Tab-separated table of C-alpha atoms in Angstrom:
chain	number	residue	atom	x	y	z
A	1	MET	CA	61.520	71.222	110.254
A	2	ARG	CA	58.116	72.060	111.280
A	3	HIS	CA	56.219	70.214	114.339
A	4	ARG	CA	52.759	70.139	114.223
A	5	PHE	CA	50.738	68.885	117.253
A	6	THR	CA	46.933	68.491	117.157
A	7	THR	CA	44.539	67.781	120.414
A	8	SER	CA	41.852	64.876	119.717
A	9	VAL	CA	38.130	65.514	121.023
A	10	ALA	CA	36.720	63.057	123.421
A	11	ALA	CA	32.563	64.121	123.312
A	12	VAL	CA	31.485	62.062	126.373
A	13	VAL	CA	27.415	62.007	126.690
A	14	ALA	CA	25.878	60.513	130.443
A	15	ALA	CA	22.191	60.466	130.290
A	16	SER	CA	20.670	58.697	133.374
A	17	LEU	CA	16.653	58.283	133.557
A	18	LEU	CA	15.146	58.043	137.363
A	19	LEU	CA	11.506	56.198	138.011
A	20	ALA	CA	9.879	57.282	140.446
A	21	GLY	CA	7.176	55.265	142.330
A	22	CYS	CA	4.286	54.719	140.986
A	23	SER	CA	3.595	58.591	141.632
A	24	GLY	CA	5.380	59.402	138.370
A	25	GLY	CA	8.232	61.903	138.584
A	26	ASP	CA	10.076	64.708	136.301
A	27	ASP	CA	13.033	63.048	133.979
A	28	GLU	CA	16.486	64.122	134.973
A	29	GLU	CA	17.874	66.465	131.676
A	30	PRO	CA	20.911	64.718	129.547
A	31	ALA	CA	24.486	65.544	131.038
A	32	SER	CA	25.526	67.780	128.144
A	33	ALA	CA	27.993	67.625	126.310
A	34	SER	CA	31.692	68.944	126.172
A	35	ALA	CA	32.662	71.416	123.716
A	36	PRO	CA	35.200	69.994	121.659
A	37	SER	CA	38.161	72.043	121.890
A	38	GLU	CA	39.821	73.695	119.366
A	39	PRO	CA	43.260	71.999	117.992
A	40	THR	CA	46.251	73.615	119.016
A	41	SER	CA	49.610	74.068	116.824
A	42	SER	CA	53.203	75.070	117.362
A	43	ALA	CA	55.761	75.682	114.533
A	44	THR	CA	59.233	76.598	114.633
A	45	SER	CA	60.454	78.441	112.121
A	46	GLU	CA	62.868	77.792	109.250
A	47	PRO	CA	66.820	78.022	109.547
A	48	PRO	CA	68.026	80.699	107.338
A	49	GLU	CA	69.462	79.748	104.723
A	50	PRO	CA	73.517	79.299	104.914
A	51	MET	CA	75.600	81.689	102.770
A	52	TYR	CA	78.565	80.942	101.102
A	53	TRP	CA	82.327	82.223	99.846
A	54	PRO	CA	81.973	82.797	96.352
A	55	LEU	CA	86.120	82.548	95.535
A	56	THR	CA	86.078	78.700	98.641
A	57	GLY	CA	82.498	77.555	98.655
A	58	LEU	CA	83.138	78.124	102.479
A	59	GLU	CA	80.049	78.950	104.713
A	60	ARG	CA	80.273	82.331	105.764
A	61	THR	CA	78.800	84.306	108.685
A	62	GLY	CA	78.093	88.034	108.504
A	63	ASP	CA	77.559	90.262	106.032
A	64	ALA	CA	79.477	90.334	102.696
A	65	PRO	CA	82.874	92.602	102.535
A	66	ARG	CA	81.308	96.411	101.272
A	67	HIS	CA	84.193	95.766	98.817
A	68	PRO	CA	84.086	93.812	95.204
A	69	VAL	CA	87.076	91.060	94.526
A	70	ILE	CA	90.344	92.499	93.967
A	71	VAL	CA	92.419	90.188	91.679
A	72	THR	CA	96.461	91.232	91.845
A	73	LYS	CA	98.491	90.220	89.485
A	74	VAL	CA	102.404	89.056	91.177
A	75	ASP	CA	105.058	88.174	89.634
A	76	ASN	CA	106.061	84.471	89.516
A	77	THR	CA	110.426	84.098	89.341
A	78	SER	CA	112.651	83.854	91.030
A	79	SER	CA	113.293	87.542	90.961
A	80	SER	CA	109.894	87.868	92.829
A	81	ALA	CA	111.045	86.122	96.152
A	82	PRO	CA	109.881	86.798	98.435
A	83	GLN	CA	106.284	87.056	97.140
A	84	VAL	CA	104.202	88.631	99.497
A	85	GLY	CA	100.502	88.119	100.580
A	86	LEU	CA	99.781	85.199	98.818
A	87	GLY	CA	99.081	83.099	101.712
A	88	SER	CA	96.048	85.577	102.728
A	89	ALA	CA	94.441	84.571	98.700
A	90	ASP	CA	91.247	83.393	98.572
A	91	MET	CA	91.660	81.107	95.389
A	92	VAL	CA	94.268	81.652	92.876
A	93	VAL	CA	95.151	80.868	89.067
A	94	GLU	CA	98.350	80.842	87.282
A	95	GLU	CA	98.660	81.630	83.709
A	96	LEU	CA	101.042	81.249	81.462
A	97	VAL	CA	103.064	84.740	79.788
A	98	GLU	CA	106.049	85.116	77.919
A	99	GLY	CA	108.796	82.874	77.354
A	100	GLY	CA	106.841	79.678	78.848
A	101	TYR	CA	107.001	81.726	82.947
A	102	THR	CA	104.018	82.819	84.813
A	103	ARG	CA	101.824	85.085	86.492
A	104	LEU	CA	99.835	84.564	89.495
A	105	ALA	CA	96.284	86.255	89.611
A	106	ALA	CA	95.811	86.340	93.327
A	107	PHE	CA	92.106	86.512	94.180
A	108	TYR	CA	90.945	88.190	97.527
A	109	TYR	CA	87.928	89.177	98.925
A	110	SER	CA	86.718	86.838	101.914
A	111	LYS	CA	90.511	88.266	103.881
A	112	VAL	CA	92.832	91.328	102.623
A	113	PRO	CA	96.515	91.349	103.585
A	114	ALA	CA	97.953	94.542	104.485
A	115	ASP	CA	100.604	94.494	101.402
A	116	ILE	CA	100.540	92.422	98.015
A	117	GLY	CA	103.858	92.054	95.687
A	118	PRO	CA	105.672	92.637	93.983
A	119	VAL	CA	102.683	93.336	91.234
A	120	ARG	CA	103.605	93.107	87.436
A	121	SER	CA	101.244	94.086	84.608
A	122	MET	CA	97.826	92.940	82.720
A	123	ARG	CA	97.989	90.484	80.050
A	124	ALA	CA	94.303	89.884	77.338
A	125	SER	CA	94.206	86.349	78.988
A	126	ASP	CA	93.270	87.954	82.475
A	127	ILE	CA	89.755	89.006	80.317
A	128	SER	CA	88.627	85.600	80.629
A	129	ILE	CA	90.218	85.404	84.329
A	130	VAL	CA	88.882	88.153	86.430
A	131	PRO	CA	85.707	87.707	87.525
A	132	GLU	CA	82.991	90.565	86.703
A	133	GLY	CA	82.829	93.221	89.166
A	134	ALA	CA	86.680	92.860	90.533
A	135	THR	CA	88.775	95.292	90.389
A	136	VAL	CA	92.616	94.394	89.903
A	137	VAL	CA	95.325	95.745	90.991
A	138	THR	CA	98.582	95.887	88.043
A	139	SER	CA	101.459	97.656	86.862
A	140	GLY	CA	100.022	98.517	83.800
A	141	ALA	CA	100.320	96.891	80.042
A	142	ALA	CA	100.994	97.460	77.183
A	143	PRO	CA	99.011	100.116	75.259
A	144	ILE	CA	96.531	96.996	73.152
A	145	THR	CA	95.766	95.072	76.378
A	146	ILE	CA	95.374	98.300	77.943
A	147	LYS	CA	92.812	98.989	75.041
A	148	ARG	CA	90.913	95.572	75.784
A	149	ILE	CA	90.839	95.777	79.306
A	150	ASN	CA	88.856	98.676	79.189
A	151	GLY	CA	87.058	97.257	76.143
A	152	ALA	CA	86.122	94.452	78.788
A	153	GLY	CA	85.179	97.070	81.186
A	154	ILE	CA	87.094	95.772	83.387
A	155	PRO	CA	88.348	98.824	86.534
A	156	TRP	CA	92.241	98.667	87.696
A	157	ILE	CA	94.644	100.050	89.801
A	158	THR	CA	98.003	100.990	88.913
A	159	GLU	CA	101.361	102.337	90.632
A	160	GLY	CA	100.053	106.934	91.210
A	161	ALA	CA	97.229	105.716	93.016
A	162	ALA	CA	96.944	105.467	96.587
A	163	GLY	CA	98.827	102.929	98.015
A	164	VAL	CA	100.276	101.618	95.556
A	165	TYR	CA	104.220	102.377	96.084
A	166	ARG	CA	108.139	100.646	95.349
A	167	ASP	CA	109.650	99.047	97.899
A	168	ASN	CA	113.245	100.914	97.643
A	169	SER	CA	114.588	98.216	99.299
A	170	ARG	CA	114.285	95.437	95.748
A	171	SER	CA	115.155	96.102	92.248
A	172	ALA	CA	112.876	97.514	89.818
A	173	PRO	CA	110.440	96.125	87.959
A	174	TYR	CA	110.197	93.233	91.320
A	175	ASN	CA	109.525	96.460	93.581
A	176	LEU	CA	105.938	97.696	93.008
A	177	PHE	CA	103.719	96.488	95.986
A	178	ALA	CA	100.001	97.521	96.919
A	179	LYS	CA	98.183	98.491	100.738
A	180	LEU	CA	95.864	96.043	99.636
A	181	HIS	CA	93.747	96.317	102.771
A	182	ASP	CA	93.909	100.217	102.163
A	183	ILE	CA	92.651	100.263	98.510
A	184	SER	CA	89.689	97.985	99.764
A	185	LYS	CA	88.548	100.452	102.192
A	186	ARG	CA	87.766	102.892	99.166
A	187	LEU	CA	86.457	100.001	97.057
A	188	LYS	CA	82.738	99.673	96.578
A	189	ALA	CA	80.814	96.478	95.771
A	190	LYS	CA	77.140	97.005	93.270
A	191	GLU	CA	76.254	93.259	94.351
A	192	GLU	CA	77.878	89.891	95.857
A	193	PRO	CA	79.949	87.624	93.324
A	194	PRO	CA	78.740	84.942	91.813
A	195	ALA	CA	80.383	81.537	92.824
A	196	TYR	CA	83.722	80.987	90.785
A	197	LEU	CA	83.627	77.095	90.650
A	198	PRO	CA	80.733	74.783	91.189
A	199	TRP	CA	81.366	73.897	94.961
A	200	GLY	CA	80.564	71.413	96.749
A	201	THR	CA	81.784	68.410	98.823
A	202	GLU	CA	84.744	65.874	99.479
A	203	ALA	CA	82.140	63.664	99.676
A	204	ASP	CA	80.882	64.330	96.355
A	205	LEU	CA	83.822	63.668	94.670
A	206	PRO	CA	83.957	60.155	92.405
A	207	LYS	CA	86.880	57.640	93.857
A	208	GLY	CA	89.118	58.683	91.242
A	209	GLY	CA	93.160	57.434	91.723
A	210	LYS	CA	96.190	57.887	93.793
A	211	ALA	CA	98.387	61.181	93.221
A	212	SER	CA	100.640	62.397	95.997
A	213	THR	CA	102.277	65.112	94.018
A	214	LEU	CA	101.840	66.493	90.731
A	215	THR	CA	103.901	69.214	88.346
A	216	ALA	CA	102.232	71.836	86.281
A	217	ASP	CA	104.716	72.456	83.663
A	218	PHE	CA	104.533	75.220	81.002
A	219	GLY	CA	107.731	75.441	79.252
A	220	GLY	CA	110.143	77.788	80.690
A	221	HIS	CA	108.469	76.853	84.583
A	222	SER	CA	107.035	74.600	85.747
A	223	THR	CA	105.095	74.475	89.466
A	224	THR	CA	105.209	71.182	91.400
A	225	TRP	CA	102.990	70.244	94.536
A	226	ALA	CA	103.053	67.554	97.018
A	227	PHE	CA	100.274	66.326	99.048
A	228	GLN	CA	100.806	66.627	103.230
A	229	LYS	CA	99.063	66.819	106.026
A	230	GLY	CA	95.919	67.259	104.040
A	231	GLY	CA	96.497	69.755	102.149
A	232	TYR	CA	98.741	70.868	98.857
A	233	VAL	CA	102.580	72.532	99.752
A	234	ASN	CA	103.610	74.214	96.456
A	235	THR	CA	107.507	73.084	97.125
A	236	ASP	CA	108.888	75.369	94.816
A	237	SER	CA	107.202	78.500	95.912
A	238	TYR	CA	108.854	82.233	95.496
A	239	ALA	CA	106.266	82.916	98.117
A	240	ALA	CA	107.978	84.090	101.989
A	241	GLN	CA	108.303	81.959	105.164
A	242	GLY	CA	104.587	81.021	106.346
A	243	ASP	CA	103.095	82.970	103.297
A	244	GLN	CA	102.409	80.369	101.094
A	245	PHE	CA	98.858	79.877	99.532
A	246	PRO	CA	96.830	77.230	101.822
A	247	ALA	CA	95.623	74.475	98.888
A	248	ASP	CA	93.400	72.718	99.880
A	249	SER	CA	92.822	71.383	95.922
A	250	VAL	CA	94.997	71.826	92.679
A	251	LEU	CA	92.262	72.443	89.805
A	252	VAL	CA	94.567	71.866	86.509
A	253	LEU	CA	92.206	72.788	83.326
A	254	ARG	CA	94.371	72.430	79.966
A	255	VAL	CA	93.781	75.776	77.241
A	256	LYS	CA	94.468	76.482	74.419
A	257	VAL	CA	96.934	79.171	74.087
A	258	GLY	CA	97.366	82.404	71.262
A	259	ASP	CA	99.082	85.033	69.744
A	260	ALA	CA	98.217	88.393	71.978
A	261	GLY	CA	99.399	90.462	68.998
A	262	TYR	CA	102.958	92.212	70.006
A	263	LYS	CA	105.794	91.055	71.679
A	264	ASP	CA	107.429	92.031	75.008
A	265	PRO	CA	110.675	94.410	75.050
A	266	ALA	CA	112.507	91.861	75.451
A	267	GLY	CA	111.449	90.314	71.963
A	268	TYR	CA	109.481	87.161	73.080
A	269	PRO	CA	106.117	87.101	71.827
A	270	VAL	CA	103.203	87.539	74.159
A	271	PRO	CA	100.438	84.338	74.610
A	272	GLU	CA	96.643	84.780	75.032
A	273	THR	CA	95.072	82.246	77.360
A	274	LYS	CA	92.266	80.858	74.949
A	275	PHE	CA	89.988	80.288	78.612
A	276	ALA	CA	86.945	79.426	76.507
A	277	GLY	CA	85.095	76.225	75.069
A	278	LYS	CA	86.174	72.939	76.625
A	279	GLY	CA	89.250	70.711	77.294
A	280	ALA	CA	90.797	68.319	80.208
A	281	ALA	CA	90.106	69.022	83.785
A	282	MET	CA	92.329	67.476	86.592
A	283	LEU	CA	91.308	68.060	90.240
A	284	PHE	CA	93.866	67.268	92.692
A	285	HIS	CA	92.510	66.607	96.037
A	286	GLY	CA	92.764	64.463	98.772
A	287	GLY	CA	95.845	62.434	97.529
A	288	ARG	CA	93.719	61.704	94.471
A	289	LEU	CA	93.316	62.786	91.091
A	290	VAL	CA	89.801	63.096	89.237
A	291	ARG	CA	89.685	63.351	85.360
A	292	GLY	CA	87.043	65.540	84.039
A	293	THR	CA	85.886	67.831	81.472
A	294	TRP	CA	85.625	71.856	81.385
A	295	THR	CA	83.439	73.655	79.664
A	296	LYS	CA	83.415	77.592	79.796
A	297	ASP	CA	80.727	79.742	77.426
A	298	GLY	CA	82.943	82.628	76.097
A	299	LEU	CA	85.928	83.757	77.600
A	300	THR	CA	82.855	85.990	80.542
A	301	GLY	CA	80.911	82.709	81.230
A	302	ALA	CA	80.863	80.050	84.248
A	303	ILE	CA	83.317	77.794	84.092
A	304	GLU	CA	81.401	74.171	84.682
A	305	LEU	CA	83.105	70.685	85.503
A	306	SER	CA	81.923	67.403	84.448
A	307	THR	CA	82.663	63.684	84.402
A	308	LYS	CA	81.447	61.049	82.518
A	309	ALA	CA	78.900	59.918	84.879
A	310	GLY	CA	77.853	64.094	85.228
A	311	GLU	CA	78.349	66.797	86.815
A	312	LEU	CA	81.751	67.124	88.723
A	313	THR	CA	82.011	70.238	91.645
A	314	VAL	CA	85.247	71.045	93.727
A	315	PRO	CA	85.621	70.660	97.331
A	316	ALA	CA	84.955	73.892	99.416
A	317	GLY	CA	88.174	75.512	100.351
A	318	HIS	CA	91.419	77.138	98.729
A	319	VAL	CA	92.244	75.642	95.285
A	320	TRP	CA	95.418	77.078	92.982
A	321	VAL	CA	93.993	76.958	89.645
A	322	GLU	CA	96.825	75.998	87.284
A	323	LEU	CA	95.648	76.846	83.010
A	324	VAL	CA	98.377	74.727	82.011
A	325	PRO	CA	98.887	75.081	77.723
A	326	ALA	CA	97.000	72.479	75.794
A	327	VAL	CA	100.115	72.655	73.650
A	328	ASN	CA	103.370	72.819	74.829
A	329	GLY	CA	102.594	72.413	78.071
A	330	ASN	CA	102.525	69.196	80.686
A	331	VAL	CA	101.044	67.704	83.824
A	332	THR	CA	102.618	64.851	85.291
A	333	PHE	CA	101.653	63.339	88.752
A	334	ALA	CA	102.960	60.164	91.043
A	335	LYS	CA	101.477	57.784	93.312
């Protein structure tokens, strides 16, 4: 805020006339008026605009990282236990894969762990999930998927690259890991990424209804959350003890699912999440549920959220996004 101070001008004019006796006398010159003082002002400089992390909406101090957003594909079955590195993620997106199971896309930008894994393969669904400019760490993909990922211009790193290794104490294919911190040092970002979600504050949220637990059901796998001590705990997580993702909110987006056009080695058709267009949204925050709608212009468009009253923003913090199929998927919650 600018403050301005001015000095008022006071003009004082004094005149006196002295009359001499009958002999007369000289008139005294009138006193000259004091010159008006120059107005003075002082102003404080405007504070710098705050900066925010694109994947959490939290305020940032200091420069942005030199590396891009790094998205790592992580297995999400019991065979992956214990998952390593989820506790350092800015955001996690859970997506459907074959057999009704899920895989995680863990996003890293503000903080990068030493190791992450087990690392698994990409899907065509990732084209609509991975933000522009990000690099994906993966165990690879089917040829048809690699062709589409390359066509979308998404860079990726896999086994054979420096920092991607096998942990021989685990069974394949659940033993591929990545030294993410070392990898990040070799990556250079062209520019800072835009906000992934429309960020706001808790005060911006509509009132909503109570919801202390929720379960996102994908068919072959379900993920359950409980609101505890101001955040959400994944009660059936495969993450290592003390390395669970610190969810401040859980955002459920109901999505259409199609056929990716091929089958996995076990013969299951590989699904493809169609994360474009619009669908129902459920934002769980602070033990409450706010219902709304999501829209996304094409596979690479920005995610927008709204309610009947207008724009819906997500309180800044760590968010787990559940991309639950609109058909053959389900979301339940309890007060």
